[in-house]
Amino acid sequence: MEEVELSPPHPHEIRIKVFSSSLCRSDISAWESQASSLAIFPRIFGHEASGIVESIGEGVTEFREGDHVLTVFTGECRTCRQCTSGKSNVCQVLGLERRGVMHSDQKTRFSIKGKPVFHYCAVSSFSEYTVVHSGCAVKVSPNAPLEKICLLSCGVAAGLGAAWNVAAVSEGSTVVIFGLGTVGLSVAQGARLKGASRIIGVDTNPDKCEKAKAFGVTEFINPSDSSEPIQQVIKRITDGGADYSFECIGDTGMITTALQSCCDGWGLTVTLGVPKVKPEMSAHYGLLLTGRTLKGTIFGGWKPKSDLPSLVDMYMNKEIEVDKFITHDLPFEDINTAFSLMREGKCLRCVIHMPR
């Protein structure tokens, strides 16, 4: 734990007192990454967070001090070509920031003795306070529990959106999900709520089997228990392949496996994982020639400012499950325990609570 200096918010930025921040697998992937473009240090990770607005910068009209907010790792300016297209949530102005700086001036707000400390996804919520662009925060109801809804700022929302917005899972369909972490199980929840008849979960961790059923998984397969390639198992038990397959691991090799596991004609594969090695993928062109589709998604296709408040409302109305994803609640000083639990596959989401 170190003390850092945090500047006041610049124009169109807000400073947030972080309330809770959950640990996402992508925090660990970026921390461990061997890809030079991601190896930016010293750095403050964390992006799946909730907090309270402490101060606002010049030109900010949407927020006031005391507002409850969710941070988002990809923003929404509402004016660029992408935001106004009605076809995309990939904002050209406030999209995913990979260089460890703020969108507006390509500089950091954190420092130690005058030396910059880099951001992560322009959020950096593993800090008692942080500064974000006003387009990368979403105002939410003060009645919503901040220690729960922080999960909606990344993992849970991403999985639900992949099933609903990107794949548009249909009633009676067959779904296969590779990787049963928070994102994969959120895909399962989304598929169940859309009426999928079979939801097949694939994971090498046998402990995931019973947990997965609570989120809608109807069948569990551990590839380690089969001498047959997993894509062949899927094709055999589904009479030619699933209608939809989702890659939620962050392994580009598994994208090919997922593509092979869906059916000819209309099979759709959605990839959500963030690879920490080998970002390139390969697949035989015949998989696409026979009618399969491969789609990528960021944040499940949700436009954060436009769509996140409705997801919070769904949670408050008990229409979607969030609480069951929280397996551990930890104080900020125990953040390293959270990293260890996730690396060892012993948690879904660890929620880290800041000093009040």
Short mmCIF file of C-alpha atoms in Angstrom, two decimals, residues 70-325:
data_model
loop_
_atom_site.label_atom_id
_atom_site.label_comp_id
_atom_site.label_asym_id
_atom_site.label_seq_id
_atom_site.Cartn_x
_atom_site.Cartn_y
_atom_site.Cartn_z
CA LEU A 70 -20.52 3.58 -11.42
CA THR A 71 -17.20 3.89 -13.25
CA VAL A 72 -16.97 2.43 -16.75
CA PHE A 73 -13.87 1.34 -18.65
CA THR A 74 -15.34 2.43 -21.96
CA GLY A 75 -17.19 5.73 -22.09
CA GLU A 76 -19.97 7.30 -24.11
CA CYS A 77 -19.59 10.83 -25.47
CA ARG A 78 -22.96 10.67 -27.27
CA THR A 79 -21.74 12.85 -30.15
CA CYS A 80 -19.17 10.85 -32.18
CA ARG A 81 -19.97 8.76 -35.25
CA GLN A 82 -20.04 5.53 -33.27
CA CYS A 83 -22.22 6.87 -30.46
CA THR A 84 -24.77 8.35 -32.87
CA SER A 85 -24.83 5.35 -35.24
CA GLY A 86 -27.26 3.27 -33.25
CA LYS A 87 -25.07 0.31 -34.20
CA SER A 88 -22.17 0.45 -31.75
CA ASN A 89 -21.04 1.14 -28.20
CA VAL A 90 -17.38 1.73 -29.18
CA CYS A 91 -17.06 5.45 -28.53
CA GLN A 92 -14.43 7.13 -30.71
CA VAL A 93 -13.66 9.74 -28.05
CA LEU A 94 -13.85 7.79 -24.80
CA GLY A 95 -13.27 4.20 -25.92
CA LEU A 96 -11.03 1.70 -24.17
CA GLU A 97 -7.87 3.55 -23.06
CA ARG A 98 -4.77 1.34 -23.34
CA ARG A 99 -1.86 3.73 -22.73
CA GLY A 100 -2.34 4.39 -19.02
CA VAL A 101 -3.35 8.05 -19.36
CA MET A 102 -6.47 10.19 -19.43
CA HIS A 103 -8.42 10.61 -22.66
CA SER A 104 -8.42 14.40 -22.63
CA ASP A 105 -4.72 15.30 -22.44
CA GLN A 106 -2.82 11.98 -22.53
CA LYS A 107 -1.44 12.65 -19.04
CA THR A 108 -1.89 11.03 -15.65
CA ARG A 109 -3.69 12.39 -12.59
CA PHE A 110 -1.76 10.19 -10.16
CA SER A 111 1.84 10.81 -9.17
CA ILE A 112 4.44 10.07 -6.51
CA LYS A 113 6.99 12.82 -5.84
CA GLY A 114 6.26 14.32 -9.24
CA LYS A 115 6.69 11.07 -11.18
CA PRO A 116 3.60 9.80 -13.03
CA VAL A 117 1.67 6.76 -11.88
CA PHE A 118 -0.29 5.35 -14.79
CA HIS A 119 -4.00 4.63 -14.96
CA TYR A 120 -5.78 1.46 -16.02
CA CYS A 121 -8.65 1.84 -18.50
CA ALA A 122 -8.82 5.50 -17.42
CA VAL A 123 -10.44 4.38 -14.15
CA SER A 124 -7.88 3.04 -11.59
CA SER A 125 -10.30 2.19 -8.80
CA PHE A 126 -7.82 0.40 -6.51
CA SER A 127 -7.37 3.74 -4.84
CA GLU A 128 -9.38 5.57 -2.19
CA TYR A 129 -9.98 8.38 -4.69
CA THR A 130 -9.72 8.51 -8.47
CA VAL A 131 -10.35 10.96 -11.31
CA VAL A 132 -12.31 9.91 -14.39
CA HIS A 133 -13.74 11.67 -17.41
CA SER A 134 -17.38 12.55 -16.85
CA GLY A 135 -18.20 10.42 -19.88
CA CYS A 136 -16.74 7.38 -18.10
CA ALA A 137 -19.09 7.50 -15.12
CA VAL A 138 -22.78 6.73 -14.85
CA LYS A 139 -25.10 8.30 -12.29
CA VAL A 140 -27.19 5.72 -10.44
CA SER A 141 -29.97 5.72 -7.87
CA PRO A 142 -28.80 6.52 -4.32
CA ASN A 143 -30.99 3.62 -3.18
CA ALA A 144 -28.91 1.03 -5.03
CA PRO A 145 -26.27 -0.70 -2.84
CA LEU A 146 -22.90 0.48 -4.11
CA GLU A 147 -21.15 -2.59 -2.68
CA LYS A 148 -23.24 -4.82 -4.99
CA ILE A 149 -23.87 -2.89 -8.18
CA CYS A 150 -20.16 -2.29 -8.80
CA LEU A 151 -20.27 -5.67 -10.60
CA LEU A 152 -22.53 -4.12 -13.22
CA SER A 153 -19.77 -1.78 -14.37
CA CYS A 154 -18.00 -4.67 -16.13
CA GLY A 155 -18.32 -8.44 -15.73
CA VAL A 156 -21.98 -9.12 -15.06
CA ALA A 157 -23.16 -6.54 -17.57
CA ALA A 158 -20.72 -7.83 -20.21
CA GLY A 159 -22.05 -11.38 -19.95
CA LEU A 160 -25.72 -10.40 -19.95
CA GLY A 161 -25.16 -8.10 -22.92
CA ALA A 162 -23.31 -10.75 -24.90
CA ALA A 163 -26.35 -13.03 -24.59
CA TRP A 164 -28.98 -10.34 -25.12
CA ASN A 165 -27.48 -7.66 -27.35
CA VAL A 166 -24.76 -9.40 -29.32
CA ALA A 167 -26.03 -12.94 -29.79
CA ALA A 168 -29.74 -12.27 -29.19
CA VAL A 169 -30.15 -15.80 -27.80
CA SER A 170 -33.48 -17.23 -28.88
CA GLU A 171 -36.00 -19.27 -26.94
CA GLY A 172 -35.46 -23.03 -27.13
CA SER A 173 -31.89 -22.71 -28.40
CA THR A 174 -28.72 -24.55 -27.37
CA VAL A 175 -25.87 -22.54 -25.87
CA VAL A 176 -22.31 -23.58 -24.98
CA ILE A 177 -20.11 -21.40 -22.78
CA PHE A 178 -16.34 -21.82 -22.50
CA GLY A 179 -15.13 -20.50 -19.14
CA LEU A 180 -17.43 -20.28 -16.14
CA GLY A 181 -16.13 -17.25 -14.31
CA THR A 182 -18.31 -14.23 -13.66
CA VAL A 183 -18.60 -13.31 -17.34
CA GLY A 184 -19.40 -16.87 -18.46
CA LEU A 185 -21.98 -17.37 -15.72
CA SER A 186 -23.54 -14.02 -16.60
CA VAL A 187 -23.89 -15.27 -20.18
CA ALA A 188 -25.61 -18.34 -18.70
CA GLN A 189 -27.96 -16.16 -16.68
CA GLY A 190 -28.77 -14.11 -19.77
CA ALA A 191 -29.38 -17.21 -21.89
CA ARG A 192 -31.65 -18.70 -19.21
CA LEU A 193 -33.69 -15.52 -18.99
CA LYS A 194 -34.14 -15.63 -22.78
CA GLY A 195 -35.44 -19.20 -22.62
CA ALA A 196 -32.50 -21.25 -23.94
CA SER A 197 -33.36 -24.94 -23.55
CA ARG A 198 -29.79 -26.22 -23.08
CA ILE A 199 -26.93 -24.28 -21.58
CA ILE A 200 -23.71 -26.29 -21.63
CA GLY A 201 -20.88 -25.02 -19.46
CA VAL A 202 -17.25 -25.97 -20.19
CA ASP A 203 -14.53 -25.48 -17.59
CA THR A 204 -11.47 -27.35 -16.34
CA ASN A 205 -12.27 -26.48 -12.72
CA PRO A 206 -14.60 -29.19 -11.32
CA ASP A 207 -15.65 -26.88 -8.49
CA LYS A 208 -17.53 -24.77 -11.05
CA CYS A 209 -20.08 -27.53 -11.75
CA GLU A 210 -22.51 -26.97 -8.89
CA LYS A 211 -22.00 -23.20 -8.85
CA ALA A 212 -22.87 -23.01 -12.53
CA LYS A 213 -26.26 -24.65 -12.09
CA ALA A 214 -27.39 -21.77 -9.89
CA PHE A 215 -26.96 -19.42 -12.88
CA GLY A 216 -28.75 -21.57 -15.45
CA VAL A 217 -26.14 -24.06 -16.73
CA THR A 218 -27.96 -27.33 -17.46
CA GLU A 219 -24.93 -29.49 -18.36
CA PHE A 220 -21.30 -29.30 -17.27
CA ILE A 221 -18.32 -30.66 -19.19
CA ASN A 222 -14.74 -30.79 -17.94
CA PRO A 223 -12.45 -31.20 -20.98
CA SER A 224 -9.91 -32.92 -18.74
CA ASP A 225 -12.35 -35.80 -18.24
CA SER A 226 -12.67 -36.56 -21.95
CA SER A 227 -10.23 -38.15 -24.36
CA GLU A 228 -12.26 -36.68 -27.21
CA PRO A 229 -11.64 -33.06 -28.31
CA ILE A 230 -14.21 -30.87 -26.62
CA GLN A 231 -15.58 -29.49 -29.89
CA GLN A 232 -16.34 -33.03 -31.03
CA VAL A 233 -18.09 -33.75 -27.74
CA ILE A 234 -20.25 -30.65 -28.20
CA LYS A 235 -21.12 -31.51 -31.79
CA ARG A 236 -22.01 -35.08 -30.82
CA ILE A 237 -24.32 -34.23 -27.93
CA THR A 238 -26.04 -31.37 -29.79
CA ASP A 239 -26.66 -33.12 -33.11
CA GLY A 240 -24.17 -31.06 -35.09
CA GLY A 241 -23.26 -28.14 -32.85
CA ALA A 242 -24.74 -25.47 -30.60
CA ASP A 243 -26.77 -22.55 -31.89
CA TYR A 244 -24.57 -20.16 -29.90
CA SER A 245 -21.12 -20.50 -28.37
CA PHE A 246 -19.34 -18.01 -26.11
CA GLU A 247 -15.60 -17.80 -25.44
CA CYS A 248 -15.18 -16.26 -21.97
CA ILE A 249 -11.64 -17.39 -21.11
CA GLY A 250 -9.30 -15.02 -22.91
CA ASP A 251 -7.58 -17.74 -24.92
CA THR A 252 -7.42 -17.18 -28.67
CA GLY A 253 -7.05 -20.91 -29.24
CA MET A 254 -10.40 -21.42 -27.56
CA ILE A 255 -12.03 -19.02 -30.02
CA THR A 256 -11.35 -21.57 -32.75
CA THR A 257 -12.69 -24.35 -30.52
CA ALA A 258 -15.83 -22.33 -29.80
CA LEU A 259 -16.30 -21.69 -33.53
CA GLN A 260 -15.95 -25.40 -34.22
CA SER A 261 -18.51 -26.15 -31.53
CA CYS A 262 -21.40 -24.27 -33.10
CA CYS A 263 -23.49 -25.58 -35.96
CA ASP A 264 -23.32 -25.04 -39.69
CA GLY A 265 -25.69 -22.55 -41.29
CA TRP A 266 -26.47 -20.23 -38.41
CA GLY A 267 -24.03 -21.05 -35.61
CA LEU A 268 -22.83 -17.89 -33.87
CA THR A 269 -19.70 -17.58 -31.74
CA VAL A 270 -19.17 -14.57 -29.49
CA THR A 271 -15.76 -13.89 -27.96
CA LEU A 272 -15.56 -11.88 -24.73
CA GLY A 273 -12.25 -12.93 -23.16
CA VAL A 274 -9.15 -10.74 -22.92
CA PRO A 275 -6.01 -12.75 -23.87
CA LYS A 276 -2.81 -12.04 -21.97
CA VAL A 277 -0.62 -13.92 -24.47
CA LYS A 278 -0.89 -14.66 -28.20
CA PRO A 279 -3.52 -12.09 -29.21
CA GLU A 280 -3.62 -13.43 -32.79
CA MET A 281 -6.13 -16.14 -33.67
CA SER A 282 -6.47 -18.57 -36.57
CA ALA A 283 -9.29 -20.68 -37.95
CA HIS A 284 -9.96 -22.65 -41.10
CA TYR A 285 -11.92 -20.58 -43.59
CA GLY A 286 -14.31 -23.50 -44.08
CA LEU A 287 -15.84 -22.80 -40.67
CA LEU A 288 -17.09 -19.48 -41.99
CA LEU A 289 -17.82 -20.73 -45.49
CA THR A 290 -20.43 -23.09 -44.05
CA GLY A 291 -22.36 -20.25 -42.46
CA ARG A 292 -20.89 -19.75 -39.03
CA THR A 293 -20.44 -16.22 -37.67
CA LEU A 294 -17.75 -14.97 -35.31
CA LYS A 295 -18.42 -11.76 -33.40
CA GLY A 296 -16.45 -9.83 -30.82
CA THR A 297 -17.88 -7.58 -28.17
CA ILE A 298 -16.80 -5.06 -25.59
CA PHE A 299 -19.00 -4.55 -22.52
CA GLY A 300 -21.70 -6.73 -24.02
CA GLY A 301 -22.75 -4.07 -26.50
CA TRP A 302 -24.14 -1.81 -23.77
CA LYS A 303 -23.87 1.95 -24.15
CA PRO A 304 -22.87 2.70 -20.56
CA LYS A 305 -24.63 6.01 -19.95
CA SER A 306 -27.71 5.06 -21.94
CA ASP A 307 -28.11 1.49 -20.74
CA LEU A 308 -26.51 0.92 -17.32
CA PRO A 309 -29.23 2.71 -15.30
CA SER A 310 -31.81 0.26 -16.66
CA LEU A 311 -29.64 -2.68 -15.59
CA VAL A 312 -29.41 -1.22 -12.10
CA ASP A 313 -33.21 -0.94 -12.11
CA MET A 314 -33.49 -4.59 -13.17
CA TYR A 315 -31.26 -5.56 -10.26
CA MET A 316 -33.31 -3.49 -7.82
CA ASN A 317 -36.49 -5.15 -9.16
CA LYS A 318 -34.89 -8.60 -8.66
CA GLU A 319 -35.04 -9.35 -12.39
CA ILE A 320 -31.33 -10.17 -12.62
CA GLU A 321 -28.96 -11.81 -10.14
CA VAL A 322 -25.84 -9.99 -8.97
CA ASP A 323 -25.32 -10.85 -5.30
CA LYS A 324 -24.53 -14.54 -5.93
CA PHE A 325 -21.46 -13.58 -7.93
#
